[in-house]
Amino acid sequence: MDSGEGGIAMDSARSPAAQSRTAVVPAARFAGWVERFAASHGEVREEPHDGGLLLRASDGATALLRAPWPDDGRPGRGADGVQRLVSLASQERKIGLILVRRGGFAVGVASGGKLLASKTGSRYVQSRSAAGGSSQQRFARRRENQADALTSAVATHAEAVFAGHAVEYLLPGGDAALAAAVFADPALRGYAQRSKLPFMAVPDPNATVLRRAAADACSLRIVVTDPV
């Protein structure tokens, strides 16, 4: 992903066919990003588009802008769409992050792009085996037990980290299957009704990855398509 601001990959990547790229931009830098986009591509006009805001430049380039979360009855304020989007993204809403892969996990609560609480750790889940017969079955059971132990531990840690923080949204990341198992764990039953933000692709979770994810989770997402 071409983040433009050093962010972690989200749910889109450069597509040669579409000539598009994705950026993750903090609200505080967003006005400057729009100015640079206009300077590079010419006068822009705003169009509502699929829950986001589309900037269409005079040279044919477009930028699809999305807030990090829905307005949920708390829309941003401003004279135009860009100002309202910045205002919405600047609201300090609390996000519970759960990042998990076979090698470890990181959970935290983020607001305003900063971590309010966190916990990281490492646990090992074996890779799949190409062996056959009974040995493969034993390996599969051992791997399944390791994965169950990991997801249960992560859910327990997440419950403890989230406690007392009035988490509004949940953000899964890392390995999709493991993250889904964490969210399904009984320890997180009290968060079952929380809305989930888009899945975040991250490397093996650690404190540095979690801090970057917290910043990206509170930033605007932009998909830029260059003129053909």
JSON list of C-alpha atoms in Angstrom, two decimals:
[
{"chain": "A", "resi": 1, "resn": "MET", "atom": "CA", "xyz": [0.00, 0.00, 0.00]},
{"chain": "A", "resi": 2, "resn": "ASP", "atom": "CA", "xyz": [1.12, 3.54, -0.71]},
{"chain": "A", "resi": 3, "resn": "SER", "atom": "CA", "xyz": [-0.01, 5.24, 2.49]},
{"chain": "A", "resi": 4, "resn": "GLY", "atom": "CA", "xyz": [1.39, 8.68, 1.73]},
{"chain": "A", "resi": 5, "resn": "GLU", "atom": "CA", "xyz": [1.80, 9.15, 5.51]},
{"chain": "A", "resi": 6, "resn": "GLY", "atom": "CA", "xyz": [3.64, 5.99, 6.55]},
{"chain": "A", "resi": 7, "resn": "GLY", "atom": "CA", "xyz": [0.54, 4.09, 7.64]},
{"chain": "A", "resi": 8, "resn": "ILE", "atom": "CA", "xyz": [-0.21, 0.41, 7.93]},
{"chain": "A", "resi": 9, "resn": "ALA", "atom": "CA", "xyz": [-1.99, -1.26, 5.03]},
{"chain": "A", "resi": 10, "resn": "MET", "atom": "CA", "xyz": [-5.78, -1.22, 5.31]},
{"chain": "A", "resi": 11, "resn": "ASP", "atom": "CA", "xyz": [-8.21, -2.94, 2.97]},
{"chain": "A", "resi": 12, "resn": "SER", "atom": "CA", "xyz": [-7.01, -1.57, -0.38]},
{"chain": "A", "resi": 13, "resn": "ALA", "atom": "CA", "xyz": [-3.77, -1.61, -2.30]},
{"chain": "A", "resi": 14, "resn": "ARG", "atom": "CA", "xyz": [-2.28, -0.26, -5.48]},
{"chain": "A", "resi": 15, "resn": "SER", "atom": "CA", "xyz": [-4.12, -1.64, -8.49]},
{"chain": "A", "resi": 16, "resn": "PRO", "atom": "CA", "xyz": [-2.18, -1.34, -11.77]},
{"chain": "A", "resi": 17, "resn": "ALA", "atom": "CA", "xyz": [-5.33, -1.88, -13.85]},
{"chain": "A", "resi": 18, "resn": "ALA", "atom": "CA", "xyz": [-7.23, 0.87, -12.08]},
{"chain": "A", "resi": 19, "resn": "GLN", "atom": "CA", "xyz": [-4.11, 3.04, -11.57]},
{"chain": "A", "resi": 20, "resn": "SER", "atom": "CA", "xyz": [-5.20, 3.66, -7.99]},
{"chain": "A", "resi": 21, "resn": "ARG", "atom": "CA", "xyz": [-3.43, 3.94, -4.67]},
{"chain": "A", "resi": 22, "resn": "THR", "atom": "CA", "xyz": [-4.52, 4.23, -1.07]},
{"chain": "A", "resi": 23, "resn": "ALA", "atom": "CA", "xyz": [-3.46, 6.77, 1.55]},
{"chain": "A", "resi": 24, "resn": "VAL", "atom": "CA", "xyz": [-4.11, 6.93, 5.29]},
{"chain": "A", "resi": 25, "resn": "VAL", "atom": "CA", "xyz": [-3.98, 10.56, 6.47]},
{"chain": "A", "resi": 26, "resn": "PRO", "atom": "CA", "xyz": [-4.51, 11.99, 9.99]},
{"chain": "A", "resi": 27, "resn": "ALA", "atom": "CA", "xyz": [-7.22, 14.62, 10.25]},
{"chain": "A", "resi": 28, "resn": "ALA", "atom": "CA", "xyz": [-4.69, 17.30, 11.23]},
{"chain": "A", "resi": 29, "resn": "ARG", "atom": "CA", "xyz": [-2.86, 16.85, 7.90]},
{"chain": "A", "resi": 30, "resn": "PHE", "atom": "CA", "xyz": [-5.90, 16.32, 5.71]},
{"chain": "A", "resi": 31, "resn": "ALA", "atom": "CA", "xyz": [-6.49, 19.93, 4.63]},
{"chain": "A", "resi": 32, "resn": "GLY", "atom": "CA", "xyz": [-2.90, 20.11, 3.41]},
{"chain": "A", "resi": 33, "resn": "TRP", "atom": "CA", "xyz": [-3.31, 16.83, 1.54]},
{"chain": "A", "resi": 34, "resn": "VAL", "atom": "CA", "xyz": [-6.37, 18.20, -0.30]},
{"chain": "A", "resi": 35, "resn": "GLU", "atom": "CA", "xyz": [-4.48, 21.38, -1.21]},
{"chain": "A", "resi": 36, "resn": "ARG", "atom": "CA", "xyz": [-1.62, 19.32, -2.68]},
{"chain": "A", "resi": 37, "resn": "PHE", "atom": "CA", "xyz": [-4.07, 17.14, -4.60]},
{"chain": "A", "resi": 38, "resn": "ALA", "atom": "CA", "xyz": [-5.68, 20.22, -6.15]},
{"chain": "A", "resi": 39, "resn": "ALA", "atom": "CA", "xyz": [-2.28, 21.75, -6.93]},
{"chain": "A", "resi": 40, "resn": "SER", "atom": "CA", "xyz": [-1.26, 18.57, -8.77]},
{"chain": "A", "resi": 41, "resn": "HIS", "atom": "CA", "xyz": [-4.52, 17.83, -10.60]},
{"chain": "A", "resi": 42, "resn": "GLY", "atom": "CA", "xyz": [-6.38, 21.11, -11.00]},
{"chain": "A", "resi": 43, "resn": "GLU", "atom": "CA", "xyz": [-9.65, 22.47, -9.66]},
{"chain": "A", "resi": 44, "resn": "VAL", "atom": "CA", "xyz": [-11.72, 19.91, -7.77]},
{"chain": "A", "resi": 45, "resn": "ARG", "atom": "CA", "xyz": [-15.41, 19.51, -7.13]},
{"chain": "A", "resi": 46, "resn": "GLU", "atom": "CA", "xyz": [-17.06, 17.48, -4.39]},
{"chain": "A", "resi": 47, "resn": "GLU", "atom": "CA", "xyz": [-19.57, 14.69, -4.93]},
{"chain": "A", "resi": 48, "resn": "PRO", "atom": "CA", "xyz": [-21.18, 12.43, -2.29]},
{"chain": "A", "resi": 49, "resn": "HIS", "atom": "CA", "xyz": [-20.25, 8.84, -3.11]},
{"chain": "A", "resi": 50, "resn": "ASP", "atom": "CA", "xyz": [-21.15, 5.56, -1.40]},
{"chain": "A", "resi": 51, "resn": "GLY", "atom": "CA", "xyz": [-21.02, 6.94, 2.13]},
{"chain": "A", "resi": 52, "resn": "GLY", "atom": "CA", "xyz": [-17.88, 8.94, 1.44]},
{"chain": "A", "resi": 53, "resn": "LEU", "atom": "CA", "xyz": [-16.87, 12.08, -0.44]},
{"chain": "A", "resi": 54, "resn": "LEU", "atom": "CA", "xyz": [-15.45, 12.03, -3.96]},
{"chain": "A", "resi": 55, "resn": "LEU", "atom": "CA", "xyz": [-13.13, 14.78, -5.15]},
{"chain": "A", "resi": 56, "resn": "ARG", "atom": "CA", "xyz": [-13.09, 14.98, -8.95]},
{"chain": "A", "resi": 57, "resn": "ALA", "atom": "CA", "xyz": [-10.21, 17.02, -10.40]},
{"chain": "A", "resi": 58, "resn": "SER", "atom": "CA", "xyz": [-10.20, 18.86, -13.72]},
{"chain": "A", "resi": 59, "resn": "ASP", "atom": "CA", "xyz": [-7.53, 16.52, -15.17]},
{"chain": "A", "resi": 60, "resn": "GLY", "atom": "CA", "xyz": [-9.70, 13.44, -14.49]},
{"chain": "A", "resi": 61, "resn": "ALA", "atom": "CA", "xyz": [-8.05, 12.30, -11.25]},
{"chain": "A", "resi": 62, "resn": "THR", "atom": "CA", "xyz": [-10.34, 11.38, -8.37]},
{"chain": "A", "resi": 63, "resn": "ALA", "atom": "CA", "xyz": [-9.91, 10.94, -4.64]},
{"chain": "A", "resi": 64, "resn": "LEU", "atom": "CA", "xyz": [-12.49, 8.96, -2.66]},
{"chain": "A", "resi": 65, "resn": "LEU", "atom": "CA", "xyz": [-12.41, 10.14, 0.96]},
{"chain": "A", "resi": 66, "resn": "ARG", "atom": "CA", "xyz": [-13.76, 8.16, 3.89]},
{"chain": "A", "resi": 67, "resn": "ALA", "atom": "CA", "xyz": [-13.94, 9.02, 7.57]},
{"chain": "A", "resi": 68, "resn": "PRO", "atom": "CA", "xyz": [-12.47, 6.50, 10.02]},
{"chain": "A", "resi": 69, "resn": "TRP", "atom": "CA", "xyz": [-15.95, 5.83, 11.47]},
{"chain": "A", "resi": 70, "resn": "PRO", "atom": "CA", "xyz": [-19.63, 6.55, 10.65]},
{"chain": "A", "resi": 71, "resn": "ASP", "atom": "CA", "xyz": [-21.17, 9.74, 11.99]},
{"chain": "A", "resi": 72, "resn": "ASP", "atom": "CA", "xyz": [-23.66, 7.79, 14.16]},
{"chain": "A", "resi": 73, "resn": "GLY", "atom": "CA", "xyz": [-25.70, 10.91, 14.75]},
{"chain": "A", "resi": 74, "resn": "ARG", "atom": "CA", "xyz": [-22.62, 13.06, 15.40]},
{"chain": "A", "resi": 75, "resn": "PRO", "atom": "CA", "xyz": [-21.79, 14.53, 11.98]},
{"chain": "A", "resi": 76, "resn": "GLY", "atom": "CA", "xyz": [-18.87, 16.82, 11.43]},
{"chain": "A", "resi": 77, "resn": "ARG", "atom": "CA", "xyz": [-19.37, 20.56, 11.02]},
{"chain": "A", "resi": 78, "resn": "GLY", "atom": "CA", "xyz": [-18.12, 22.86, 8.30]},
{"chain": "A", "resi": 79, "resn": "ALA", "atom": "CA", "xyz": [-18.93, 24.90, 5.22]},
{"chain": "A", "resi": 80, "resn": "ASP", "atom": "CA", "xyz": [-18.14, 22.12, 2.74]},
{"chain": "A", "resi": 81, "resn": "GLY", "atom": "CA", "xyz": [-17.74, 18.37, 2.55]},
{"chain": "A", "resi": 82, "resn": "VAL", "atom": "CA", "xyz": [-14.00, 18.36, 3.22]},
{"chain": "A", "resi": 83, "resn": "GLN", "atom": "CA", "xyz": [-14.37, 20.50, 6.35]},
{"chain": "A", "resi": 84, "resn": "ARG", "atom": "CA", "xyz": [-17.19, 18.29, 7.63]},
{"chain": "A", "resi": 85, "resn": "LEU", "atom": "CA", "xyz": [-15.12, 15.17, 6.98]},
{"chain": "A", "resi": 86, "resn": "VAL", "atom": "CA", "xyz": [-12.14, 16.61, 8.87]},
{"chain": "A", "resi": 87, "resn": "SER", "atom": "CA", "xyz": [-14.43, 17.60, 11.73]},
{"chain": "A", "resi": 88, "resn": "LEU", "atom": "CA", "xyz": [-15.90, 14.10, 11.90]},
{"chain": "A", "resi": 89, "resn": "ALA", "atom": "CA", "xyz": [-12.47, 12.46, 11.83]},
{"chain": "A", "resi": 90, "resn": "SER", "atom": "CA", "xyz": [-11.25, 14.82, 14.57]},
{"chain": "A", "resi": 91, "resn": "GLN", "atom": "CA", "xyz": [-13.83, 13.58, 17.06]},
{"chain": "A", "resi": 92, "resn": "GLU", "atom": "CA", "xyz": [-12.25, 11.52, 19.82]},
{"chain": "A", "resi": 93, "resn": "ARG", "atom": "CA", "xyz": [-14.06, 8.21, 19.66]},
{"chain": "A", "resi": 94, "resn": "LYS", "atom": "CA", "xyz": [-12.76, 5.16, 21.45]},
{"chain": "A", "resi": 95, "resn": "ILE", "atom": "CA", "xyz": [-11.70, 2.14, 19.40]},
{"chain": "A", "resi": 96, "resn": "GLY", "atom": "CA", "xyz": [-10.84, -1.30, 20.74]},
{"chain": "A", "resi": 97, "resn": "LEU", "atom": "CA", "xyz": [-8.10, -2.87, 18.63]},
{"chain": "A", "resi": 98, "resn": "ILE", "atom": "CA", "xyz": [-7.45, -6.61, 18.50]},
{"chain": "A", "resi": 99, "resn": "LEU", "atom": "CA", "xyz": [-4.49, -7.59, 16.33]},
{"chain": "A", "resi": 100, "resn": "VAL", "atom": "CA", "xyz": [-3.58, -11.28, 16.29]},
{"chain": "A", "resi": 101, "resn": "ARG", "atom": "CA", "xyz": [-1.42, -13.58, 14.21]},
{"chain": "A", "resi": 102, "resn": "ARG", "atom": "CA", "xyz": [0.09, -17.01, 14.80]},
{"chain": "A", "resi": 103, "resn": "GLY", "atom": "CA", "xyz": [3.12, -15.51, 16.50]},
{"chain": "A", "resi": 104, "resn": "GLY", "atom": "CA", "xyz": [1.44, -13.17, 18.94]},
{"chain": "A", "resi": 105, "resn": "PHE", "atom": "CA", "xyz": [-1.08, -10.44, 19.64]},
{"chain": "A", "resi": 106, "resn": "ALA", "atom": "CA", "xyz": [-1.60, -6.80, 20.52]},
{"chain": "A", "resi": 107, "resn": "VAL", "atom": "CA", "xyz": [-4.76, -5.31, 21.99]},
{"chain": "A", "resi": 108, "resn": "GLY", "atom": "CA", "xyz": [-5.46, -1.73, 22.93]},
{"chain": "A", "resi": 109, "resn": "VAL", "atom": "CA", "xyz": [-7.86, 1.18, 23.23]},
{"chain": "A", "resi": 110, "resn": "ALA", "atom": "CA", "xyz": [-7.23, 4.16, 20.94]},
{"chain": "A", "resi": 111, "resn": "SER", "atom": "CA", "xyz": [-8.67, 7.66, 20.87]},
{"chain": "A", "resi": 112, "resn": "GLY", "atom": "CA", "xyz": [-7.40, 10.63, 18.92]},
{"chain": "A", "resi": 113, "resn": "GLY", "atom": "CA", "xyz": [-4.81, 8.38, 17.31]},
{"chain": "A", "resi": 114, "resn": "LYS", "atom": "CA", "xyz": [-3.17, 7.58, 20.66]},
{"chain": "A", "resi": 115, "resn": "LEU", "atom": "CA", "xyz": [-3.22, 4.46, 22.81]},
{"chain": "A", "resi": 116, "resn": "LEU", "atom": "CA", "xyz": [-4.99, 4.81, 26.15]},
{"chain": "A", "resi": 117, "resn": "ALA", "atom": "CA", "xyz": [-4.30, 1.23, 27.27]},
{"chain": "A", "resi": 118, "resn": "SER", "atom": "CA", "xyz": [-2.61, -1.77, 25.70]},
{"chain": "A", "resi": 119, "resn": "LYS", "atom": "CA", "xyz": [-1.28, -5.30, 26.10]},
{"chain": "A", "resi": 120, "resn": "THR", "atom": "CA", "xyz": [1.02, -7.26, 23.79]},
{"chain": "A", "resi": 121, "resn": "GLY", "atom": "CA", "xyz": [2.32, -10.80, 23.96]},
{"chain": "A", "resi": 122, "resn": "SER", "atom": "CA", "xyz": [3.62, -13.75, 21.98]},
{"chain": "A", "resi": 123, "resn": "ARG", "atom": "CA", "xyz": [2.25, -17.26, 21.55]},
{"chain": "A", "resi": 124, "resn": "TYR", "atom": "CA", "xyz": [3.15, -19.83, 18.95]},
{"chain": "A", "resi": 125, "resn": "VAL", "atom": "CA", "xyz": [0.73, -21.59, 16.63]},
{"chain": "A", "resi": 126, "resn": "GLN", "atom": "CA", "xyz": [2.35, -24.09, 14.25]},
{"chain": "A", "resi": 127, "resn": "SER", "atom": "CA", "xyz": [2.04, -23.80, 10.51]},
{"chain": "A", "resi": 128, "resn": "ARG", "atom": "CA", "xyz": [0.08, -26.36, 8.54]},
{"chain": "A", "resi": 129, "resn": "SER", "atom": "CA", "xyz": [1.76, -29.73, 7.92]},
{"chain": "A", "resi": 130, "resn": "ALA", "atom": "CA", "xyz": [2.03, -31.52, 4.58]},
{"chain": "A", "resi": 131, "resn": "ALA", "atom": "CA", "xyz": [2.37, -34.91, 6.31]},
{"chain": "A", "resi": 132, "resn": "GLY", "atom": "CA", "xyz": [-0.41, -37.46, 5.96]},
{"chain": "A", "resi": 133, "resn": "GLY", "atom": "CA", "xyz": [-2.04, -40.20, 8.00]},
{"chain": "A", "resi": 134, "resn": "SER", "atom": "CA", "xyz": [-2.29, -40.29, 11.77]},
{"chain": "A", "resi": 135, "resn": "SER", "atom": "CA", "xyz": [0.66, -37.96, 12.24]},
{"chain": "A", "resi": 136, "resn": "GLN", "atom": "CA", "xyz": [-1.17, -35.28, 10.28]},
{"chain": "A", "resi": 137, "resn": "GLN", "atom": "CA", "xyz": [-4.25, -35.76, 12.44]},
{"chain": "A", "resi": 138, "resn": "ARG", "atom": "CA", "xyz": [-2.20, -35.42, 15.63]},
{"chain": "A", "resi": 139, "resn": "PHE", "atom": "CA", "xyz": [-0.51, -32.34, 14.21]},
{"chain": "A", "resi": 140, "resn": "ALA", "atom": "CA", "xyz": [-3.87, -30.81, 13.25]},
{"chain": "A", "resi": 141, "resn": "ARG", "atom": "CA", "xyz": [-5.25, -31.38, 16.76]},
{"chain": "A", "resi": 142, "resn": "ARG", "atom": "CA", "xyz": [-2.16, -29.86, 18.33]},
{"chain": "A", "resi": 143, "resn": "ARG", "atom": "CA", "xyz": [-2.36, -26.86, 16.01]},
{"chain": "A", "resi": 144, "resn": "GLU", "atom": "CA", "xyz": [-6.06, -26.42, 16.76]},
{"chain": "A", "resi": 145, "resn": "ASN", "atom": "CA", "xyz": [-5.39, -26.56, 20.50]},
{"chain": "A", "resi": 146, "resn": "GLN", "atom": "CA", "xyz": [-2.64, -23.97, 20.15]},
{"chain": "A", "resi": 147, "resn": "ALA", "atom": "CA", "xyz": [-4.95, -21.67, 18.17]},
{"chain": "A", "resi": 148, "resn": "ASP", "atom": "CA", "xyz": [-7.74, -22.10, 20.74]},
{"chain": "A", "resi": 149, "resn": "ALA", "atom": "CA", "xyz": [-5.33, -21.26, 23.56]},
{"chain": "A", "resi": 150, "resn": "LEU", "atom": "CA", "xyz": [-4.13, -18.17, 21.68]},
{"chain": "A", "resi": 151, "resn": "THR", "atom": "CA", "xyz": [-7.58, -16.79, 20.87]},
{"chain": "A", "resi": 152, "resn": "SER", "atom": "CA", "xyz": [-8.87, -17.44, 24.37]},
{"chain": "A", "resi": 153, "resn": "ALA", "atom": "CA", "xyz": [-5.90, -15.66, 25.92]},
{"chain": "A", "resi": 154, "resn": "VAL", "atom": "CA", "xyz": [-6.23, -12.70, 23.55]},
{"chain": "A", "resi": 155, "resn": "ALA", "atom": "CA", "xyz": [-9.95, -12.35, 24.30]},
{"chain": "A", "resi": 156, "resn": "THR", "atom": "CA", "xyz": [-9.25, -12.38, 28.03]},
{"chain": "A", "resi": 157, "resn": "HIS", "atom": "CA", "xyz": [-6.55, -9.74, 27.69]},
{"chain": "A", "resi": 158, "resn": "ALA", "atom": "CA", "xyz": [-8.79, -7.61, 25.45]},
{"chain": "A", "resi": 159, "resn": "GLU", "atom": "CA", "xyz": [-11.62, -7.72, 27.98]},
{"chain": "A", "resi": 160, "resn": "ALA", "atom": "CA", "xyz": [-9.25, -6.51, 30.69]},
{"chain": "A", "resi": 161, "resn": "VAL", "atom": "CA", "xyz": [-7.75, -3.75, 28.52]},
{"chain": "A", "resi": 162, "resn": "PHE", "atom": "CA", "xyz": [-11.15, -2.52, 27.31]},
{"chain": "A", "resi": 163, "resn": "ALA", "atom": "CA", "xyz": [-12.64, -2.39, 30.81]},
{"chain": "A", "resi": 164, "resn": "GLY", "atom": "CA", "xyz": [-13.56, 1.12, 31.92]},
{"chain": "A", "resi": 165, "resn": "HIS", "atom": "CA", "xyz": [-12.89, 2.76, 28.54]},
{"chain": "A", "resi": 166, "resn": "ALA", "atom": "CA", "xyz": [-16.41, 2.91, 26.99]},
{"chain": "A", "resi": 167, "resn": "VAL", "atom": "CA", "xyz": [-15.19, 1.37, 23.74]},
{"chain": "A", "resi": 168, "resn": "GLU", "atom": "CA", "xyz": [-17.43, 2.44, 20.83]},
{"chain": "A", "resi": 169, "resn": "TYR", "atom": "CA", "xyz": [-15.96, 0.47, 17.92]},
{"chain": "A", "resi": 170, "resn": "LEU", "atom": "CA", "xyz": [-13.88, -2.66, 17.47]},
{"chain": "A", "resi": 171, "resn": "LEU", "atom": "CA", "xyz": [-11.09, -3.03, 14.94]},
{"chain": "A", "resi": 172, "resn": "PRO", "atom": "CA", "xyz": [-9.81, -6.52, 14.05]},
{"chain": "A", "resi": 173, "resn": "GLY", "atom": "CA", "xyz": [-6.48, -7.07, 12.35]},
{"chain": "A", "resi": 174, "resn": "GLY", "atom": "CA", "xyz": [-3.75, -9.58, 11.54]},
{"chain": "A", "resi": 175, "resn": "ASP", "atom": "CA", "xyz": [-5.07, -13.05, 10.72]},
{"chain": "A", "resi": 176, "resn": "ALA", "atom": "CA", "xyz": [-8.76, -12.90, 9.78]},
{"chain": "A", "resi": 177, "resn": "ALA", "atom": "CA", "xyz": [-9.66, -16.38, 11.06]},
{"chain": "A", "resi": 178, "resn": "LEU", "atom": "CA", "xyz": [-7.88, -15.92, 14.39]},
{"chain": "A", "resi": 179, "resn": "ALA", "atom": "CA", "xyz": [-9.37, -12.46, 14.85]},
{"chain": "A", "resi": 180, "resn": "ALA", "atom": "CA", "xyz": [-12.87, -13.81, 14.19]},
{"chain": "A", "resi": 181, "resn": "ALA", "atom": "CA", "xyz": [-12.29, -16.53, 16.79]},
{"chain": "A", "resi": 182, "resn": "VAL", "atom": "CA", "xyz": [-11.19, -13.92, 19.34]},
{"chain": "A", "resi": 183, "resn": "PHE", "atom": "CA", "xyz": [-14.34, -11.87, 18.80]},
{"chain": "A", "resi": 184, "resn": "ALA", "atom": "CA", "xyz": [-16.47, -15.01, 19.16]},
{"chain": "A", "resi": 185, "resn": "ASP", "atom": "CA", "xyz": [-14.91, -15.90, 22.52]},
{"chain": "A", "resi": 186, "resn": "PRO", "atom": "CA", "xyz": [-17.28, -15.70, 25.51]},
{"chain": "A", "resi": 187, "resn": "ALA", "atom": "CA", "xyz": [-14.92, -13.27, 27.25]},
{"chain": "A", "resi": 188, "resn": "LEU", "atom": "CA", "xyz": [-15.96, -10.59, 24.72]},
{"chain": "A", "resi": 189, "resn": "ARG", "atom": "CA", "xyz": [-19.68, -11.33, 24.86]},
{"chain": "A", "resi": 190, "resn": "GLY", "atom": "CA", "xyz": [-20.29, -7.86, 26.30]},
{"chain": "A", "resi": 191, "resn": "TYR", "atom": "CA", "xyz": [-18.89, -6.28, 23.12]},
{"chain": "A", "resi": 192, "resn": "ALA", "atom": "CA", "xyz": [-20.90, -8.34, 20.64]},
{"chain": "A", "resi": 193, "resn": "GLN", "atom": "CA", "xyz": [-23.09, -5.36, 19.66]},
{"chain": "A", "resi": 194, "resn": "ARG", "atom": "CA", "xyz": [-20.20, -2.98, 18.97]},
{"chain": "A", "resi": 195, "resn": "SER", "atom": "CA", "xyz": [-19.73, -1.97, 15.34]},
{"chain": "A", "resi": 196, "resn": "LYS", "atom": "CA", "xyz": [-16.59, -3.26, 13.65]},
{"chain": "A", "resi": 197, "resn": "LEU", "atom": "CA", "xyz": [-14.34, -1.01, 11.59]},
{"chain": "A", "resi": 198, "resn": "PRO", "atom": "CA", "xyz": [-12.68, -2.37, 8.42]},
{"chain": "A", "resi": 199, "resn": "PHE", "atom": "CA", "xyz": [-10.20, -5.21, 8.95]},
{"chain": "A", "resi": 200, "resn": "MET", "atom": "CA", "xyz": [-6.59, -4.05, 9.14]},
{"chain": "A", "resi": 201, "resn": "ALA", "atom": "CA", "xyz": [-3.74, -6.01, 7.57]},
{"chain": "A", "resi": 202, "resn": "VAL", "atom": "CA", "xyz": [-0.71, -5.84, 9.86]},
{"chain": "A", "resi": 203, "resn": "PRO", "atom": "CA", "xyz": [2.58, -7.71, 10.30]},
{"chain": "A", "resi": 204, "resn": "ASP", "atom": "CA", "xyz": [3.25, -9.73, 13.46]},
{"chain": "A", "resi": 205, "resn": "PRO", "atom": "CA", "xyz": [1.73, -7.59, 16.22]},
{"chain": "A", "resi": 206, "resn": "ASN", "atom": "CA", "xyz": [3.96, -5.82, 18.74]},
{"chain": "A", "resi": 207, "resn": "ALA", "atom": "CA", "xyz": [3.92, -2.51, 20.57]},
{"chain": "A", "resi": 208, "resn": "THR", "atom": "CA", "xyz": [5.22, -0.55, 17.56]},
{"chain": "A", "resi": 209, "resn": "VAL", "atom": "CA", "xyz": [2.67, -2.10, 15.19]},
{"chain": "A", "resi": 210, "resn": "LEU", "atom": "CA", "xyz": [-0.11, -1.40, 17.70]},
{"chain": "A", "resi": 211, "resn": "ARG", "atom": "CA", "xyz": [0.84, 2.28, 18.02]},
{"chain": "A", "resi": 212, "resn": "ARG", "atom": "CA", "xyz": [0.85, 2.66, 14.24]},
{"chain": "A", "resi": 213, "resn": "ALA", "atom": "CA", "xyz": [-2.48, 0.85, 13.99]},
{"chain": "A", "resi": 214, "resn": "ALA", "atom": "CA", "xyz": [-3.98, 3.16, 16.63]},
{"chain": "A", "resi": 215, "resn": "ALA", "atom": "CA", "xyz": [-2.96, 6.19, 14.57]},
{"chain": "A", "resi": 216, "resn": "ASP", "atom": "CA", "xyz": [-4.25, 4.71, 11.32]},
{"chain": "A", "resi": 217, "resn": "ALA", "atom": "CA", "xyz": [-7.54, 3.65, 12.91]},
{"chain": "A", "resi": 218, "resn": "CYS", "atom": "CA", "xyz": [-8.31, 7.31, 13.66]},
{"chain": "A", "resi": 219, "resn": "SER", "atom": "CA", "xyz": [-7.20, 8.61, 10.25]},
{"chain": "A", "resi": 220, "resn": "LEU", "atom": "CA", "xyz": [-9.02, 9.27, 6.99]},
{"chain": "A", "resi": 221, "resn": "ARG", "atom": "CA", "xyz": [-8.80, 6.73, 4.17]},
{"chain": "A", "resi": 222, "resn": "ILE", "atom": "CA", "xyz": [-8.24, 8.04, 0.64]},
{"chain": "A", "resi": 223, "resn": "VAL", "atom": "CA", "xyz": [-8.29, 6.09, -2.63]},
{"chain": "A", "resi": 224, "resn": "VAL", "atom": "CA", "xyz": [-6.71, 8.13, -5.41]},
{"chain": "A", "resi": 225, "resn": "THR", "atom": "CA", "xyz": [-7.29, 7.14, -9.03]},
{"chain": "A", "resi": 226, "resn": "ASP", "atom": "CA", "xyz": [-5.01, 8.82, -11.54]},
{"chain": "A", "resi": 227, "resn": "PRO", "atom": "CA", "xyz": [-6.29, 10.09, -14.89]},
{"chain": "A", "resi": 228, "resn": "VAL", "atom": "CA", "xyz": [-6.01, 7.56, -17.72]}
]
